[in-house]
XYZ file of C-alpha atoms in Angstrom:
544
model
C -3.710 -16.493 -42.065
C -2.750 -18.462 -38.991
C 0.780 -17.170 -37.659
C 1.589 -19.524 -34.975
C -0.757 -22.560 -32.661
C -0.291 -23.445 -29.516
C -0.877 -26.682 -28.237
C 0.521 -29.448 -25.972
C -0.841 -27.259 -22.957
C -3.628 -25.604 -20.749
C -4.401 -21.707 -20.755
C -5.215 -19.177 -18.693
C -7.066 -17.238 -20.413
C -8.049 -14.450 -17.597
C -11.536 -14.552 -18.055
C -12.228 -17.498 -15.820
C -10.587 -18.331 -12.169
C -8.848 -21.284 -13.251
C -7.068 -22.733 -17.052
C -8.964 -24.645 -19.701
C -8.169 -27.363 -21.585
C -7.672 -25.593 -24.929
C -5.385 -24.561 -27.952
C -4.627 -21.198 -29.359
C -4.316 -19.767 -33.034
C -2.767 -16.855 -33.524
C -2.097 -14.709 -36.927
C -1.451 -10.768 -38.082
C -0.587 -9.941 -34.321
C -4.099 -10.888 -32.868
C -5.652 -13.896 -31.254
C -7.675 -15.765 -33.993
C -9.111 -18.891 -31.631
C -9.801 -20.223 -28.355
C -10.859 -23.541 -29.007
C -10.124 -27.792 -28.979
C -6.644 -28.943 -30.259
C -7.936 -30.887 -33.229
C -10.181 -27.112 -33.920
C -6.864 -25.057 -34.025
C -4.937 -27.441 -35.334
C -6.919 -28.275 -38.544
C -6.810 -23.501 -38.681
C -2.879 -23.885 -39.436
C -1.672 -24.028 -42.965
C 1.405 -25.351 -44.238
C 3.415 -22.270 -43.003
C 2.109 -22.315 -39.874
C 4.567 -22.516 -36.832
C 3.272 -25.107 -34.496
C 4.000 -24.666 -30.499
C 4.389 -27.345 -28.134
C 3.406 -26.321 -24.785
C 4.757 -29.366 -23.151
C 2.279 -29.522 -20.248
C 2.989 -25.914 -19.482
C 0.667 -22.856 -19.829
C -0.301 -20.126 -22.231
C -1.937 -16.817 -20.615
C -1.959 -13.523 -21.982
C 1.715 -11.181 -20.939
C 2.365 -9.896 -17.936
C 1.613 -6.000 -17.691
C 3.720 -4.048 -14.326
C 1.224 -1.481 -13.115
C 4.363 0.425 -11.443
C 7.975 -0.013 -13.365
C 11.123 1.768 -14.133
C 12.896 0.167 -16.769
C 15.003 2.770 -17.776
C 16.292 3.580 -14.757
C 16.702 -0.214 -13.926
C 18.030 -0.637 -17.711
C 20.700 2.088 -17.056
C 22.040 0.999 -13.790
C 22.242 -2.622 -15.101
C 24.870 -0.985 -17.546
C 26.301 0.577 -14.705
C 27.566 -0.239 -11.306
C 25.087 -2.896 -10.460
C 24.768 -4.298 -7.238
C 21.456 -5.897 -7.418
C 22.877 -9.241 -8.227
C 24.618 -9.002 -4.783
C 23.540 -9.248 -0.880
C 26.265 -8.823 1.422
C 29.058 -6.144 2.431
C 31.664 -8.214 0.499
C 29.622 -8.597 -2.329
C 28.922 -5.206 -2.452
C 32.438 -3.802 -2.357
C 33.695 -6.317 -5.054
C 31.480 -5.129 -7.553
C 32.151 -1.788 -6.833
C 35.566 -2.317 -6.617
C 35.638 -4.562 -9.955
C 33.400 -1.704 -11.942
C 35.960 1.323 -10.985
C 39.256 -1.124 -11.608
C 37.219 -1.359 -15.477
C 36.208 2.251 -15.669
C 39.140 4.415 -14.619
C 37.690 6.897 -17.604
C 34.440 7.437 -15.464
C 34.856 10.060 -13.091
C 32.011 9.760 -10.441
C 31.628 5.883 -9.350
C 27.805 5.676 -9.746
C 25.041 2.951 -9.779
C 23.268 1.225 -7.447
C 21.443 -1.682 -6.119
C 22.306 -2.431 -2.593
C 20.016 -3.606 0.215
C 18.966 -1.516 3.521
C 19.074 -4.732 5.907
C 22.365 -6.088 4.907
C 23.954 -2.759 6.976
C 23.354 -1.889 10.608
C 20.621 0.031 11.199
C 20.476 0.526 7.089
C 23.412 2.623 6.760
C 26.655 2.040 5.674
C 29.491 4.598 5.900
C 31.357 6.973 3.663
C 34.519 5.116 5.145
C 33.640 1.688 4.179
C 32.833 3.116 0.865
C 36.294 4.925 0.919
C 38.393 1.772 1.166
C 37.433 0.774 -2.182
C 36.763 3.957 -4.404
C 39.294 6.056 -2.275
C 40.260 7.945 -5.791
C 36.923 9.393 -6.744
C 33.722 10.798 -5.862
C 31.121 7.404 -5.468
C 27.792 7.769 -4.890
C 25.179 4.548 -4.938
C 21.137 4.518 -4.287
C 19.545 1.553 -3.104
C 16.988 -0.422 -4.076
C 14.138 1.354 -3.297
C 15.758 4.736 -5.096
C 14.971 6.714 -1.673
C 18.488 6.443 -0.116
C 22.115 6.812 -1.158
C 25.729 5.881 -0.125
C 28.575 8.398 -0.874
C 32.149 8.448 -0.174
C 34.354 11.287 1.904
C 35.129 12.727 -1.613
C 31.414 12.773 -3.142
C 29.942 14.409 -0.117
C 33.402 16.934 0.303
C 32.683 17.562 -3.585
C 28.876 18.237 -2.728
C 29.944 20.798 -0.022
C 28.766 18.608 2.611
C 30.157 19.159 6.149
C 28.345 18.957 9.516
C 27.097 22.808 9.497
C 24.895 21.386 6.367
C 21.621 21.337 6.965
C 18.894 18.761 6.025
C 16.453 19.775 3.340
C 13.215 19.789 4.114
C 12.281 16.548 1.786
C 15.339 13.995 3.958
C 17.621 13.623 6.007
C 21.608 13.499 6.396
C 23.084 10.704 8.313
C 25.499 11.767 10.525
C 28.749 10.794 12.892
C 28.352 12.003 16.589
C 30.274 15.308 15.622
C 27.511 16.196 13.086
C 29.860 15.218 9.911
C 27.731 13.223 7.395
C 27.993 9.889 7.843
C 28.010 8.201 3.910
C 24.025 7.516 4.041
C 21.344 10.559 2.409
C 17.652 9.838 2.683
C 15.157 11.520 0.144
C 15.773 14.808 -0.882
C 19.142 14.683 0.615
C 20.241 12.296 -2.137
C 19.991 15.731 -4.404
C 22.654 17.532 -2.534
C 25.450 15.158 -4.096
C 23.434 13.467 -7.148
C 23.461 16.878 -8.385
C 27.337 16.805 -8.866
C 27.096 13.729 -10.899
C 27.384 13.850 -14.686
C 24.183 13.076 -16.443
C 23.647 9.706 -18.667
C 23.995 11.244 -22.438
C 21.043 10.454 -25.042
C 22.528 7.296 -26.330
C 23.029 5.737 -22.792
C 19.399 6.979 -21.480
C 18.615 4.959 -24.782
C 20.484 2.041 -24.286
C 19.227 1.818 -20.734
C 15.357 1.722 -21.707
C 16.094 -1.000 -24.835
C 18.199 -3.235 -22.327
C 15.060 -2.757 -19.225
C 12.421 -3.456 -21.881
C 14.923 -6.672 -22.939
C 15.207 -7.837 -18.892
C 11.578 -7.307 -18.581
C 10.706 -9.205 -21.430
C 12.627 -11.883 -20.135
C 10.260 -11.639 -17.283
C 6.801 -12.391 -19.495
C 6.131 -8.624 -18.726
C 4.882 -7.210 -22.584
C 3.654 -3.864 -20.779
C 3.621 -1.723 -18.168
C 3.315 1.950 -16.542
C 6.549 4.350 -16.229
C 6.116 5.377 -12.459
C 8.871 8.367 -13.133
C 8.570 10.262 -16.124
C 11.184 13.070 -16.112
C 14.936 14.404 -15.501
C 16.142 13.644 -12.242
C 19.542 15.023 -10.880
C 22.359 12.487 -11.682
C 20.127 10.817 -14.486
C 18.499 11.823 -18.103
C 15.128 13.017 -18.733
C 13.909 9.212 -20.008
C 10.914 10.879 -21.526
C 13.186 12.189 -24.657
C 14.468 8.350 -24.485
C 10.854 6.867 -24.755
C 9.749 9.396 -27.513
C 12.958 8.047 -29.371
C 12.027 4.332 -28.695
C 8.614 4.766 -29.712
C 9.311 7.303 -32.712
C 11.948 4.586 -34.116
C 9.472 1.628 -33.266
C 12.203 -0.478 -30.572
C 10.003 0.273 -28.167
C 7.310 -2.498 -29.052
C 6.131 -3.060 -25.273
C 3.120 -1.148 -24.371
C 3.750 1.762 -22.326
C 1.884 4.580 -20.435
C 3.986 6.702 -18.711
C 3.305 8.420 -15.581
C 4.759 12.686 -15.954
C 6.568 13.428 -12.469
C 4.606 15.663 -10.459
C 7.688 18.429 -8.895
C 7.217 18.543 -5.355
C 9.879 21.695 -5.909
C 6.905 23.538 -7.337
C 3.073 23.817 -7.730
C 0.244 24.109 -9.483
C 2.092 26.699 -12.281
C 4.228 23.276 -13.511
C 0.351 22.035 -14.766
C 0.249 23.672 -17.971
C 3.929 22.296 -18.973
C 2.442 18.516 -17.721
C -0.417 19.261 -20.501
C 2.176 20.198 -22.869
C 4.223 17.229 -21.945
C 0.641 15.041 -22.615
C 0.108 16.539 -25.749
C 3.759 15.914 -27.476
C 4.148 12.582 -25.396
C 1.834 10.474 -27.119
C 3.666 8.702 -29.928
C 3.420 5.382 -31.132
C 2.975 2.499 -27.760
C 3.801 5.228 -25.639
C 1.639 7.895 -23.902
C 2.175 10.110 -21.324
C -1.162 10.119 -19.871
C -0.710 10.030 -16.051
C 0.735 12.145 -13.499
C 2.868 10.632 -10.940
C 2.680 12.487 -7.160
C 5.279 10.817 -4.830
C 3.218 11.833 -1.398
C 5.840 10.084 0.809
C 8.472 8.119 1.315
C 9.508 4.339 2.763
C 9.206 3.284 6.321
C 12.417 1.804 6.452
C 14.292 5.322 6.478
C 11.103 6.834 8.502
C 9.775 8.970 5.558
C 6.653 6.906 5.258
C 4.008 9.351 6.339
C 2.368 7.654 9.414
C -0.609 8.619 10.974
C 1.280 8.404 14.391
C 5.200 8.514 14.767
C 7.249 6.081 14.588
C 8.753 4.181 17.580
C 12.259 4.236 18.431
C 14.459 0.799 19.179
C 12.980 0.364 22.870
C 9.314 0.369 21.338
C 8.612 4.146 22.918
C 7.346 7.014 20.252
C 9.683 9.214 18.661
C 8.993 12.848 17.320
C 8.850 11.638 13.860
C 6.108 10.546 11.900
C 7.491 10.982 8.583
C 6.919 13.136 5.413
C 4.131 14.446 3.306
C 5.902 15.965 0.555
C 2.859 17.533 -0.698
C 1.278 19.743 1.659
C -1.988 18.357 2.088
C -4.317 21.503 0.655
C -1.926 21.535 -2.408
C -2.235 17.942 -2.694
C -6.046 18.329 -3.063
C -6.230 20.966 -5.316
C -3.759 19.756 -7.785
C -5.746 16.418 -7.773
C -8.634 18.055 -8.232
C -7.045 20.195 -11.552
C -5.375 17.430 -13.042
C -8.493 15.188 -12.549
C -10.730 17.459 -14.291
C -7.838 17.744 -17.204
C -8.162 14.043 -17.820
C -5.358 13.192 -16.306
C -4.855 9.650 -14.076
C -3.298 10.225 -11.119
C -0.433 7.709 -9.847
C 0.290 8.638 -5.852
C 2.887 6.999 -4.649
C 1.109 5.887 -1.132
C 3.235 3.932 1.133
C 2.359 5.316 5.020
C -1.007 4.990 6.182
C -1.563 9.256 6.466
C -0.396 9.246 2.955
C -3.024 6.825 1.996
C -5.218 9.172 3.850
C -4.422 12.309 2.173
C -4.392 10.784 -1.461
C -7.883 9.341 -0.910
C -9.123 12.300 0.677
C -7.866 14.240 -2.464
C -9.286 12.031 -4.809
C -13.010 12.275 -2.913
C -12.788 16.268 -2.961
C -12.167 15.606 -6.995
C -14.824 13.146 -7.477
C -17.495 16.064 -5.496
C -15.820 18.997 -7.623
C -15.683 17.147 -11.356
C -18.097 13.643 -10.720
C -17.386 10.425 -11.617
C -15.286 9.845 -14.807
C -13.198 7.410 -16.372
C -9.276 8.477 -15.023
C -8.182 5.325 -13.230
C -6.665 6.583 -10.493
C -4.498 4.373 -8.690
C -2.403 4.355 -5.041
C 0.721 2.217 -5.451
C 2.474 0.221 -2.382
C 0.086 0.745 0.195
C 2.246 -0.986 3.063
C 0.244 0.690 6.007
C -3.509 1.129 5.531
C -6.100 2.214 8.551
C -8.661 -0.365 8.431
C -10.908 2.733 8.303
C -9.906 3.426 4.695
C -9.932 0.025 3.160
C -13.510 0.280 2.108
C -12.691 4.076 0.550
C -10.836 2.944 -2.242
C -13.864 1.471 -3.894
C -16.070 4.263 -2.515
C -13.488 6.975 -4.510
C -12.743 4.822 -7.148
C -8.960 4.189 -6.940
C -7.538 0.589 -7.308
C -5.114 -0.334 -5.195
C -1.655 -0.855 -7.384
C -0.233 -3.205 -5.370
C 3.706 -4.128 -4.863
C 3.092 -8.073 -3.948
C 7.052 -9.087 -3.743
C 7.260 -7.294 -0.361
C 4.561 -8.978 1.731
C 6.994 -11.469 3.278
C 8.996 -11.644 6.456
C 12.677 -11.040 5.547
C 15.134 -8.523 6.700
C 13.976 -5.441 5.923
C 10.600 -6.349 7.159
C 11.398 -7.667 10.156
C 14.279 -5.827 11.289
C 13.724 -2.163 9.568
C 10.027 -1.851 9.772
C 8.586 -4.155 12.222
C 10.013 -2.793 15.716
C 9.455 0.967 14.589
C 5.521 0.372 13.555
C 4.664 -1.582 16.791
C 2.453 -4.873 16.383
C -0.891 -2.475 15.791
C 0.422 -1.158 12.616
C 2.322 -3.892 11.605
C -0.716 -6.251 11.041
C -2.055 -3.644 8.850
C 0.486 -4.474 6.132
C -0.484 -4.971 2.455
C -4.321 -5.849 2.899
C -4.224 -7.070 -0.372
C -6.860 -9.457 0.800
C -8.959 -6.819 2.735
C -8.952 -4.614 -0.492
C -10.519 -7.447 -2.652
C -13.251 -7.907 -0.177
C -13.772 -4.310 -0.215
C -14.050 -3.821 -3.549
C -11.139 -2.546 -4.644
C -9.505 -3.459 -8.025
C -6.309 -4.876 -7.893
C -3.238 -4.134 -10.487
C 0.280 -5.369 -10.130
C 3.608 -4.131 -10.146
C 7.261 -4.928 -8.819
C 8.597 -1.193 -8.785
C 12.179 -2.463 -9.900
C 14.795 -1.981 -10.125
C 14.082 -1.313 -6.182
C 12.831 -5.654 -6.646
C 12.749 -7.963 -8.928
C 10.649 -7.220 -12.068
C 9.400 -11.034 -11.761
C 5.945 -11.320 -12.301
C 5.679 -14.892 -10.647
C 7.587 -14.158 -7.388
C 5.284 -11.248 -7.067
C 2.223 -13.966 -7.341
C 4.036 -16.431 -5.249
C 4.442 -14.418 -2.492
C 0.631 -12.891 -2.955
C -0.416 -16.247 -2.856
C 1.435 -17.653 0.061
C 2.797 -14.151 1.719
C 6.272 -16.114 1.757
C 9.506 -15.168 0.065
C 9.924 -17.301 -3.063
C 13.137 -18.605 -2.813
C 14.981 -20.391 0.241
C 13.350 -21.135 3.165
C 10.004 -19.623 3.327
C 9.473 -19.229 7.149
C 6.200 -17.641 8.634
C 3.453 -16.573 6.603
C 3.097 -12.980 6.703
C -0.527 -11.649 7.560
C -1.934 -15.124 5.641
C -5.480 -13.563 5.808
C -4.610 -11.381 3.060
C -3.132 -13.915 0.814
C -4.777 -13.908 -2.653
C -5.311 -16.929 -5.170
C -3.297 -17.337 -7.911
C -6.187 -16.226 -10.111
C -6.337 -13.531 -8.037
C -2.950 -12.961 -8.464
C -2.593 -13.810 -11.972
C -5.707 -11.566 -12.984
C -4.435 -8.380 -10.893
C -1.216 -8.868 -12.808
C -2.668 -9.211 -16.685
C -6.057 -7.908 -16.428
C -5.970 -5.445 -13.569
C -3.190 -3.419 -14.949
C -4.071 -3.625 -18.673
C -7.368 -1.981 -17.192
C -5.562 0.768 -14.829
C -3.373 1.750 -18.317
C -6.496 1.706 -20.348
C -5.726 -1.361 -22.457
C -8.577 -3.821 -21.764
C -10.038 -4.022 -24.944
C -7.591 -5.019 -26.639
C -4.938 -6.569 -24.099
C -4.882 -8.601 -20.746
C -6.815 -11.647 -21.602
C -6.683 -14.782 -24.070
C -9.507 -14.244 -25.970
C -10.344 -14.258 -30.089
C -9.671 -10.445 -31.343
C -7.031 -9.391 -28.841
C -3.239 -8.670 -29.273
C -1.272 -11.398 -28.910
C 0.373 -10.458 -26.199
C 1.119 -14.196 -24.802
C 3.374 -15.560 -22.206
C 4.260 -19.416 -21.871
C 5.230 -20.338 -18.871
C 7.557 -24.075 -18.399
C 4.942 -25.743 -16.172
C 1.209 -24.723 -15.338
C 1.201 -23.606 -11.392
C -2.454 -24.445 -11.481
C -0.928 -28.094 -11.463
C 1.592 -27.988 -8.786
C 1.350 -26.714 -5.106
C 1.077 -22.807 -4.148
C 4.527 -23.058 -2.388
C 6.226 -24.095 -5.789
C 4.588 -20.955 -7.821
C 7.679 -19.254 -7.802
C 9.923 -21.834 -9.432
C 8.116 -20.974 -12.423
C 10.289 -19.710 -15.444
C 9.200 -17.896 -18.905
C 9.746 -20.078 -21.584
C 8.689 -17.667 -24.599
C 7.657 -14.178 -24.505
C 5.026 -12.409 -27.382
C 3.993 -9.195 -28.551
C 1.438 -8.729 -31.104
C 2.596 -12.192 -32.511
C 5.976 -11.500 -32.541
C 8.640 -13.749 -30.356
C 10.527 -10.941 -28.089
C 12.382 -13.614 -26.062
C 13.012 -17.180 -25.668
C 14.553 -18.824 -22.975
């Protein structure tokens, strides 16, 4: 029986570069027909729902190759700064969220943006003026920094005799006292403190994420951070519950956090993990290695150190959290388990090191069928751009970021030098190479927006306000490119493209329409797009 037709519009149906003229029939969760509009609509019977695309497009649902929507879920019911982008902003939220929640005692959420403080810092003291009561403490975007106040880091045990963990770095005052900002693993010295997210709220957190994201078009995607972090739930027990009770209707693999705290004795519990995490649309079939950390703080591991603000080199060239020789061996165990491997891969020695890995795996176990993937890849040497075919690892790619604004060209810019900063997010390079593309937007630390990720892979501008400069336009992509690396390309990397990723008779209908075709329009308009209606398996999970 036919469910639901849609008509009126073109679609983009992944399987060619560009949309056809054609209608869709859909019934009992799957796509029925591909065909003419008079075809599809002489297939509907007299209970048939009948969709008018108005001159926009169908294509199959977005899938985010690298995601955390129960982290982003939970902070959006928490102190949530994300909606903001100055100082001001900033402290009116917070100071709006602790007037409302004089019951909570630690201040805590997140959100906040490196380049809107100097040097990507702000201060316990500034923090102090409005939470002057409590213990705060506040990651940012990218989840690799934090802001406390005097009274979070005096809680903590934090004084200027502290010193910084191996895995980050304190901030400090001239006098040694810390200064409000904790990079890395120094976040863990004070997250610690902070009371943990109870079942219901890791709960509520994942249903509201997989709500934002399907707001988005986005109908699946991969967990990047399976696991219990200090200052938040295990979200595992959350997805199990989600799946077990049947909320959870996105399609989910999750990727099991690899403990850079221990070694290879924490692989049998990952197996375990595997075996009991497999329920429903979720499985825990991937092992996430964080191998470094972001350039703006200087924990992207760099082949050669960074530069300092006169353009000389510093001592520092960042952090491998995994020593090397571990790093290969573990790959090499959990590949021959059947595990993927998800390396977060952001420096170009950490690109290094997880290719280098994943060759010493392929020469131990062969060629199999793991889907290994390196996700953000903001500095790659040219000399390991042709690898990533050559090993088999796609290249999980963060598009959103490939633009100039502040971050970029304040934070990271001056401290790569013009040498490394032209190797930026060869998204183009990797095509020609070979490479298969999948697509993510890593939020909460960005938007989860599918189509600003594709606007700015398509014209390597931001997609809203004035879009400046093109950044590194060689390695633009088309918006087939774009589109495909985002639907097809990461229903592939989780192992879903049989039966997802495309518009095509016999798959899910997992569909997306979208209020105007972009096809149609110019490339600098792509990200004006909006979701009209969201489907999974048939069934209408949002509607604008």
């Amino acid at each position: 029986m036919v469910d639901t037709i849609f008509i009126g519009g073109r679609v983009f149906t992944g399987t060619a570069d560009a949309p056809v003229e054609a209608a869709v029939a859909v019934g009992g969760g799957r796509v029925l027909l591909v065909g003419d509009q008079e075809t599809v609509r002489a297939s509907a019977g007299p209970d048939t729902e009948v969709v008018d695309l108005a001159g926009g497009l169908l294509m199959a649902g977005f899938q985010d190759a690298h995601v955390h929507p129960a982290f982003g879920g939970g902070q959006m019911l928490r102190c949530d700064l994300s909606a903001e982008h100055s100082v001001e902003g900033y402290l009116a939220v917070i100071a709006a969220y602790a007037e409302a929640h004089p019951d909570k005692t630690w201040v805590h959420g997140g959100g906040w943006s490196m380049d809107v403080f100097p040097g990507g810092t702000p201060t316990r003291q500034l923090l102090d003026k409005v939470v002057p009561d409590r213990p705060a403490l506040l990651t940012n975007r990218d989840g690799h920094g934090a802001w406390a106040n005097t009274l979070a880091l005096r809680l903590a045990g934090l004084d200027r005799d502290t010193p910084d963990p191996v895995d980050g770095r304190i901030e400090r005052e001239p006098d040694g006292t810390p200064q409000g900002t904790l990079h890395e693993g120094a976040m863990t010295l004070v997250s610690g403190h902070v009371p943990v997210a109870n079942a219901e709220e890791a709960y509520a957190g994942l249903l509201a994420g997989q709500a934002h994201l399907f707001s988005m078009g986005v109908t699946g995607w991969q967990d990047a951070m399976i696991g219990a972090f200090p200052g938040h739930p295990d979200n595992y027990e959350a997805y199990l519950r989600a799946a077990g009770e049947s909320t959870l209707l996105a399609r989910v693999v999750g990727a099991l956090w690899w403990d850079r705290e221990r070694g290879l004795e924490q692989i049998p519990d990952l197996v375990e993990r595997r075996r009991t995490g497999q329920v429903g649309r979720f499985n825990a079939t991937t092992v996430k290695i964080m191998q470094d950390g972001v350039a703006e703080n200087f924990t992207a591991a760099m082949l050669e150190p960074y530069l300092d603000g006169c353009g000389c080199p510093t001592a520092n060239s960042g952090i491998s959290f995994v020593e090397p020789g571990l790093l290969r061996e573990a790959v090499r165990q959990l590949d021959a388990l059947g595990f993927q491997i998800h390396f977060h891969a952001l420096g170009d020695r950490a690109v290094r090191e997880a290719l280098d890995a994943l060759a010493g795996a392929r020469t131990a176990n062969g060629v199999n069928d793991n889907r290994h993937h390196l996700a953000h890849l903001q500095v790659v040497d040219p000399a390991d751009i042709a690898r990533f075919a050559e090993v088999g690892a796609a290249a999980n790619m963060q598009p959103l970021w490939a633009a100039h604004e502040p971050q970029m060209d304040e934070l990271t810019i001056p401290f790569l030098g013009a040498e490394r900063a032209a190797q930026q997010y060869p998204f183009g390079d990797l095509l020609r190479a070979g490479a298969r593309l999948v697509a993510g937007s890593d939020w909460s630390v960005s938007s989860p927006n599918p189509l600003w990720g594709v606007h700015v892979a398509v014209n390597r501008t931001v997609p809203e306000g004035e879009p400046g400069e093109p950044f590194l336009p060689e390695q633009a992509l088309t918006l087939a490119q774009a589109l495909t690396a985002y639907t097809a390309g990461s229903a592939w990397i989780n192992h879903l493209e049989d039966v997802t990723g495309t518009v095509e008779a016999g798959k899910y209908a997992d569909l997306v329409v979208l209020d105007r075709d972009p096809f149609a329009g110019p490339p600098e308009e792509i990200g004006s797009t909006r979701v009209v209606r969201t489907y999974v398996e048939g069934r209408l999970v949002h509607q604008a």
